[in-house]
GROMACS .gro file of C-alpha atoms in nm:
model
  283
    1MET     CA    1  -8.214   1.287   5.357
    2ASP     CA    2  -8.474   1.184   5.128
    3SER     CA    3  -8.834   1.412   5.114
    4ALA     CA    4  -9.010   1.112   5.299
    5ALA     CA    5  -8.837   1.185   5.575
    6HIS     CA    6  -8.972   1.563   5.640
    7ARG     CA    7  -9.298   1.560   5.845
    8GLU     CA    8  -9.525   1.876   5.740
    9GLY     CA    9  -9.345   2.192   5.894
   10ARG     CA   10  -8.990   1.990   5.959
   11LEU     CA   11  -8.810   2.042   5.658
   12PHE     CA   12  -8.447   2.038   5.854
   13ASP     CA   13  -8.528   1.708   6.081
   14GLY     CA   14  -8.248   1.518   6.118
   15ILE     CA   15  -7.995   1.769   5.951
   16LEU     CA   16  -7.696   1.967   6.134
   17LEU     CA   17  -7.558   2.275   6.078
   18LEU     CA   18  -7.257   2.450   6.216
   19SER     CA   19  -7.119   2.793   6.146
   20ASP     CA   20  -6.773   2.956   6.191
   21LEU     CA   21  -6.805   3.287   6.431
   22ASP     CA   22  -6.573   3.547   6.256
   23GLY     CA   23  -6.626   3.620   5.904
   24THR     CA   24  -6.927   3.367   5.876
   25LEU     CA   25  -7.206   3.387   6.155
   26LEU     CA   26  -7.069   3.677   6.252
   27ASP     CA   27  -7.037   4.058   6.054
   28SER     CA   28  -6.771   4.284   6.031
   29ARG     CA   29  -6.867   4.428   6.354
   30LYS     CA   30  -6.867   4.106   6.549
   31ASN     CA   31  -7.236   4.067   6.596
   32ILE     CA   32  -7.513   3.808   6.463
   33PRO     CA   33  -7.707   4.006   6.178
   34ALA     CA   34  -8.112   4.017   6.276
   35ARG     CA   35  -8.148   3.809   5.999
   36SER     CA   36  -7.938   3.529   6.012
   37ARG     CA   37  -8.146   3.534   6.402
   38GLU     CA   38  -8.440   3.495   6.242
   39ALA     CA   39  -8.303   3.214   6.010
   40ILE     CA   40  -8.140   2.992   6.261
   41ARG     CA   41  -8.486   3.025   6.482
   42ARG     CA   42  -8.690   2.906   6.139
   43PHE     CA   43  -8.451   2.617   6.098
   44LYS     CA   44  -8.488   2.486   6.436
   45GLU     CA   45  -8.840   2.532   6.449
   46GLN     CA   46  -8.800   2.301   6.150
   47GLY     CA   47  -8.639   2.045   6.361
   48GLY     CA   48  -8.286   2.132   6.266
   49LEU     CA   49  -7.921   2.144   6.476
   50PHE     CA   50  -7.805   2.435   6.498
   51SER     CA   51  -7.417   2.549   6.653
   52ILE     CA   52  -7.084   2.673   6.611
   53ALA     CA   53  -6.784   2.597   6.512
   54THR     CA   54  -6.468   2.837   6.595
   55GLY     CA   55  -6.097   2.857   6.716
   56ARG     CA   56  -6.247   3.041   6.965
   57CYS     CA   57  -6.216   2.908   7.337
   58PRO     CA   58  -6.512   2.741   7.487
   59CYS     CA   59  -6.583   3.083   7.694
   60SER     CA   60  -6.541   3.299   7.434
   61ALA     CA   61  -6.730   3.059   7.193
   62GLU     CA   62  -7.026   3.040   7.471
   63ILE     CA   63  -7.107   3.426   7.466
   64VAL     CA   64  -7.188   3.389   7.056
   65ALA     CA   65  -7.379   3.035   7.119
   66ARG     CA   66  -7.573   3.190   7.347
   67GLN     CA   67  -7.703   3.502   7.144
   68ALA     CA   68  -7.732   3.210   6.839
   69GLU     CA   69  -7.930   3.020   7.100
   70VAL     CA   70  -7.786   2.692   6.979
   71ASN     CA   71  -7.981   2.364   7.029
   72CYS     CA   72  -7.658   2.117   7.046
   73PRO     CA   73  -7.265   2.091   7.126
   74GLY     CA   74  -7.005   2.302   6.895
   75VAL     CA   75  -6.687   2.287   6.798
   76THR     CA   76  -6.402   2.516   6.958
   77LEU     CA   77  -6.041   2.542   6.972
   78ASN     CA   78  -6.056   2.426   6.624
   79GLY     CA   79  -6.148   2.092   6.688
   80ALA     CA   80  -5.945   2.035   6.993
   81VAL     CA   81  -6.244   2.073   7.215
   82VAL     CA   82  -6.613   1.946   7.120
   83TYR     CA   83  -6.842   2.138   7.379
   84ASP     CA   84  -7.119   2.096   7.508
   85PHE     CA   85  -7.305   2.453   7.566
   86ARG     CA   86  -7.610   2.355   7.787
   87ALA     CA   87  -7.427   2.101   8.022
   88GLY     CA   88  -7.125   2.336   8.008
   89ARG     CA   89  -6.829   2.092   7.966
   90PRO     CA   90  -6.644   1.907   7.697
   91ALA     CA   91  -6.795   1.634   7.497
   92GLY     CA   92  -6.433   1.558   7.374
   93GLN     CA   93  -6.110   1.706   7.349
   94THR     CA   94  -5.765   1.619   7.225
   95CYS     CA   95  -5.441   1.739   7.327
   96LEU     CA   96  -5.102   1.850   7.182
   97PRO     CA   97  -4.782   1.615   7.296
   98GLU     CA   98  -4.595   1.733   7.621
   99TRP     CA   99  -4.317   1.857   7.397
  100TYR     CA  100  -4.468   2.153   7.259
  101GLN     CA  101  -4.338   2.318   7.548
  102ALA     CA  102  -3.989   2.270   7.396
  103VAL     CA  103  -4.119   2.409   7.072
  104LEU     CA  104  -4.224   2.699   7.204
  105ARG     CA  105  -3.925   2.765   7.383
  106ASP     CA  106  -3.749   2.759   7.014
  107VAL     CA  107  -4.003   2.972   6.839
  108HIS     CA  108  -3.959   3.239   7.142
  109ALA     CA  109  -3.534   3.190   7.145
  110ALA     CA  110  -3.576   3.270   6.732
  111PHE     CA  111  -3.853   3.507   6.741
  112PRO     CA  112  -3.862   3.688   7.030
  113ALA     CA  113  -4.133   3.932   6.914
  114VAL     CA  114  -4.443   3.698   6.866
  115GLY     CA  115  -4.678   3.624   7.163
  116LEU     CA  116  -4.714   3.337   7.261
  117GLN     CA  117  -5.016   3.186   7.457
  118VAL     CA  118  -5.149   2.804   7.536
  119TYR     CA  119  -5.515   2.709   7.596
  120VAL     CA  120  -5.655   2.447   7.802
  121GLY     CA  121  -6.025   2.472   7.771
  122SER     CA  122  -6.083   2.798   7.878
  123ASP     CA  123  -5.822   2.870   8.050
  124ILE     CA  124  -5.546   3.141   7.825
  125TYR     CA  125  -5.202   3.115   7.949
  126ILE     CA  126  -4.987   3.400   7.858
  127VAL     CA  127  -4.630   3.317   7.780
  128HIS     CA  128  -4.532   3.635   7.592
  129SER     CA  129  -4.751   3.921   7.497
  130ASN     CA  130  -4.732   4.173   7.232
  131ASP     CA  131  -4.993   4.388   7.066
  132VAL     CA  132  -5.151   4.101   6.807
  133VAL     CA  133  -5.256   3.863   7.130
  134GLU     CA  134  -5.358   4.174   7.340
  135ARG     CA  135  -5.578   4.224   7.077
  136LEU     CA  136  -5.750   3.888   7.096
  137PHE     CA  137  -5.854   3.917   7.437
  138HIS     CA  138  -6.050   4.245   7.383
  139ILE     CA  139  -6.218   4.087   7.036
  140GLU     CA  140  -6.271   3.774   7.172
  141HIS     CA  141  -6.365   3.914   7.540
  142THR     CA  142  -6.193   3.659   7.701
  143GLU     CA  143  -5.954   3.884   7.965
  144LYS     CA  144  -6.104   3.652   8.233
  145CYS     CA  145  -5.977   3.387   8.157
  146ARG     CA  146  -5.614   3.525   8.071
  147LYS     CA  147  -5.326   3.343   8.312
  148GLU     CA  148  -5.001   3.445   8.315
  149ALA     CA  149  -4.726   3.208   8.320
  150SER     CA  150  -4.352   3.147   8.246
  151PHE     CA  151  -4.224   2.862   8.019
  152GLY     CA  152  -4.127   2.653   8.304
  153GLY     CA  153  -4.485   2.730   8.485
  154LEU     CA  154  -4.709   2.582   8.208
  155PRO     CA  155  -4.939   2.275   8.192
  156PRO     CA  156  -4.784   1.972   8.058
  157ARG     CA  157  -5.116   1.883   7.831
  158VAL     CA  158  -5.283   2.190   7.672
  159ASN     CA  159  -5.552   2.193   7.336
  160LYS     CA  160  -5.346   2.416   7.131
  161ALA     CA  161  -5.100   2.766   7.101
  162LEU     CA  162  -5.125   3.038   6.922
  163ILE     CA  163  -4.852   3.250   6.811
  164GLY     CA  164  -4.910   3.594   6.750
  165GLY     CA  165  -4.763   3.857   6.498
  166ARG     CA  166  -4.684   4.042   6.160
  167HIS     CA  167  -4.772   3.776   5.861
  168GLU     CA  168  -4.401   3.809   5.738
  169GLU     CA  169  -4.268   3.719   6.042
  170LEU     CA  170  -4.533   3.397   6.136
  171GLN     CA  171  -4.412   3.295   5.759
  172ARG     CA  172  -4.063   3.277   5.912
  173VAL     CA  173  -4.209   3.111   6.180
  174ARG     CA  174  -4.370   2.881   5.984
  175ARG     CA  175  -4.053   2.781   5.775
  176PHE     CA  176  -3.885   2.736   6.083
  177LEU     CA  177  -4.084   2.480   6.261
  178GLU     CA  178  -4.122   2.296   5.933
  179GLY     CA  179  -4.005   1.947   6.076
  180ARG     CA  180  -4.008   2.004   6.405
  181LEU     CA  181  -4.376   1.935   6.499
  182GLU     CA  182  -4.405   1.565   6.581
  183GLY     CA  183  -4.759   1.496   6.721
  184MET     CA  184  -4.896   1.832   6.591
  185TYR     CA  185  -4.895   2.062   6.326
  186GLY     CA  186  -4.920   2.426   6.227
  187MET     CA  187  -5.220   2.650   6.062
  188PHE     CA  188  -5.276   2.985   5.994
  189THR     CA  189  -5.619   3.098   6.143
  190GLU     CA  190  -5.608   3.451   6.016
  191GLU     CA  191  -5.319   3.620   5.886
  192GLN     CA  192  -5.176   3.732   6.213
  193TYR     CA  193  -5.260   3.395   6.415
  194TYR     CA  194  -5.055   3.058   6.377
  195GLU     CA  195  -5.159   2.787   6.578
  196LEU     CA  196  -5.035   2.477   6.679
  197LEU     CA  197  -5.295   2.218   6.736
  198PRO     CA  198  -5.302   1.836   6.785
  199ALA     CA  199  -5.201   1.587   6.489
  200HIS     CA  200  -5.535   1.506   6.348
  201THR     CA  201  -5.744   1.752   6.482
  202ASN     CA  202  -5.959   1.979   6.296
  203LYS     CA  203  -6.291   2.176   6.280
  204GLY     CA  204  -6.341   1.872   6.027
  205THR     CA  205  -6.266   1.585   6.308
  206GLY     CA  206  -6.457   1.814   6.575
  207VAL     CA  207  -6.791   1.836   6.365
  208ARG     CA  208  -6.815   1.495   6.307
  209GLN     CA  209  -6.750   1.447   6.669
  210VAL     CA  210  -7.093   1.687   6.728
  211ALA     CA  211  -7.276   1.479   6.446
  212GLU     CA  212  -7.223   1.132   6.659
  213VAL     CA  213  -7.293   1.272   6.982
  214CYS     CA  214  -7.632   1.418   6.809
  215GLY     CA  215  -7.703   1.111   6.566
  216VAL     CA  216  -7.702   1.256   6.299
  217SER     CA  217  -7.618   1.058   5.960
  218PRO     CA  218  -7.300   1.201   5.788
  219SER     CA  219  -7.545   1.300   5.448
  220CYS     CA  220  -7.672   1.547   5.687
  221ILE     CA  221  -7.418   1.736   5.776
  222ALA     CA  222  -7.393   2.118   5.648
  223VAL     CA  223  -7.137   2.368   5.741
  224VAL     CA  224  -7.048   2.741   5.640
  225GLY     CA  225  -6.728   2.890   5.719
  226ASP     CA  226  -6.500   3.161   5.530
  227TYR     CA  227  -6.115   3.095   5.614
  228TYR     CA  228  -5.840   2.842   5.562
  229ASN     CA  229  -5.903   2.671   5.899
  230ASP     CA  230  -6.242   2.588   5.796
  231VAL     CA  231  -6.132   2.355   5.477
  232GLU     CA  232  -6.096   2.045   5.662
  233MET     CA  233  -6.430   2.080   5.812
  234LEU     CA  234  -6.597   2.189   5.432
  235LYS     CA  235  -6.427   1.889   5.312
  236SER     CA  236  -6.576   1.642   5.571
  237ALA     CA  237  -6.928   1.779   5.521
  238ALA     CA  238  -7.214   1.666   5.306
  239TYR     CA  239  -7.323   2.003   5.190
  240PRO     CA  240  -7.014   2.251   5.235
  241MET     CA  241  -7.104   2.649   5.188
  242VAL     CA  242  -6.854   2.947   5.246
  243ALA     CA  243  -6.903   3.328   5.292
  244GLY     CA  244  -6.876   3.565   4.972
  245ASN     CA  245  -6.588   3.738   5.163
  246ALA     CA  246  -6.360   3.398   5.163
  247PRO     CA  247  -6.072   3.363   4.974
  248ASP     CA  248  -6.113   3.205   4.626
  249ASP     CA  249  -5.906   2.897   4.707
  250VAL     CA  250  -6.098   2.859   5.011
  251LYS     CA  251  -6.458   2.931   4.772
  252ILE     CA  252  -6.331   2.600   4.562
  253PHE     CA  253  -6.465   2.366   4.833
  254ALA     CA  254  -6.817   2.481   4.859
  255ARG     CA  255  -7.113   2.381   4.705
  256PHE     CA  256  -7.284   2.710   4.811
  257ILE     CA  257  -7.126   3.063   4.808
  258ALA     CA  258  -7.318   3.299   5.038
  259GLY     CA  259  -7.326   3.654   5.036
  260ASP     CA  260  -7.059   3.861   5.277
  261CYS     CA  261  -7.054   3.849   5.599
  262ASP     CA  262  -7.230   4.166   5.700
  263GLY     CA  263  -7.534   4.061   5.473
  264GLY     CA  264  -7.655   3.762   5.646
  265VAL     CA  265  -7.405   3.449   5.569
  266VAL     CA  266  -7.618   3.207   5.777
  267ALA     CA  267  -7.932   3.387   5.669
  268ASP     CA  268  -7.793   3.323   5.300
  269VAL     CA  269  -7.734   2.961   5.375
  270ILE     CA  270  -8.050   2.825   5.530
  271GLU     CA  271  -8.230   2.994   5.267
  272HIS     CA  272  -8.051   2.822   5.023
  273MET     CA  273  -8.152   2.488   5.196
  274GLU     CA  274  -8.489   2.556   5.206
  275ARG     CA  275  -8.496   2.613   4.880
  276ARG     CA  276  -8.308   2.277   4.796
  277LEU     CA  277  -8.491   2.072   5.004
  278ARG     CA  278  -8.794   2.166   4.917
  279GLU     CA  279  -8.685   2.111   4.519
  280ARG     CA  280  -8.475   1.792   4.569
  281GLY     CA  281  -8.627   1.638   4.877
  282ARG     CA  282  -8.248   1.610   4.972
  283LEU     CA  283  -7.931   1.822   5.057
   0.00000   0.00000   0.00000
């Protein structure tokens, strides 16, 4: 976007900014720092579109979306569901192939200690629980979304599956699944979580869908993240940024590196974009 497009007081007209949640928009206590709230308000007042891109389900993401006062759809379930928070419904979604159930059965037989859950929008089906997946319900405030299920009772079409356990064991799960994931792929979203997602689905595809829904030019997409599940999003955006607490091999995809999440990453990136737009007239 060039400087001619910016009217007085509307520096961010036509610009879409999507932020990851944990470790990016949210601090280590899972709150939005005050300076980030103020920066988001200023960003929107100056014409910007702000939303979130997360691995969380829509129900959990919506809690943060309300706190951040997003003004456009966002990405949930790591790209499997693009969600319109204002309308309270998906704007688009993808699903795992139906044979995901056989894959999870094989995982459970080979690794009985790992937790297994699957997501259909905000419904979370628990197939096998452990401390790792139980902790996730507390962190993401999703206990009300919980549904107990046997393998035989799982829905045929789901948005993603999550495997929870010790990182060393999940590395063995990852190797076990090599060559078995037709129509889907596996990805670490944190050290204790390994997810199965539909092929060609990630935060990057979700961000592009949000931009299409909002009529935003690809050249005006900015994103900020902090972990490996953010890499495709970073690669897909015109202006990728990362939190200072991101791993070094994630930072290489960024054009700007913000401070630590406890200091207000989103405030850092908005202030950086303000300076860049005023100096250059474009991202």
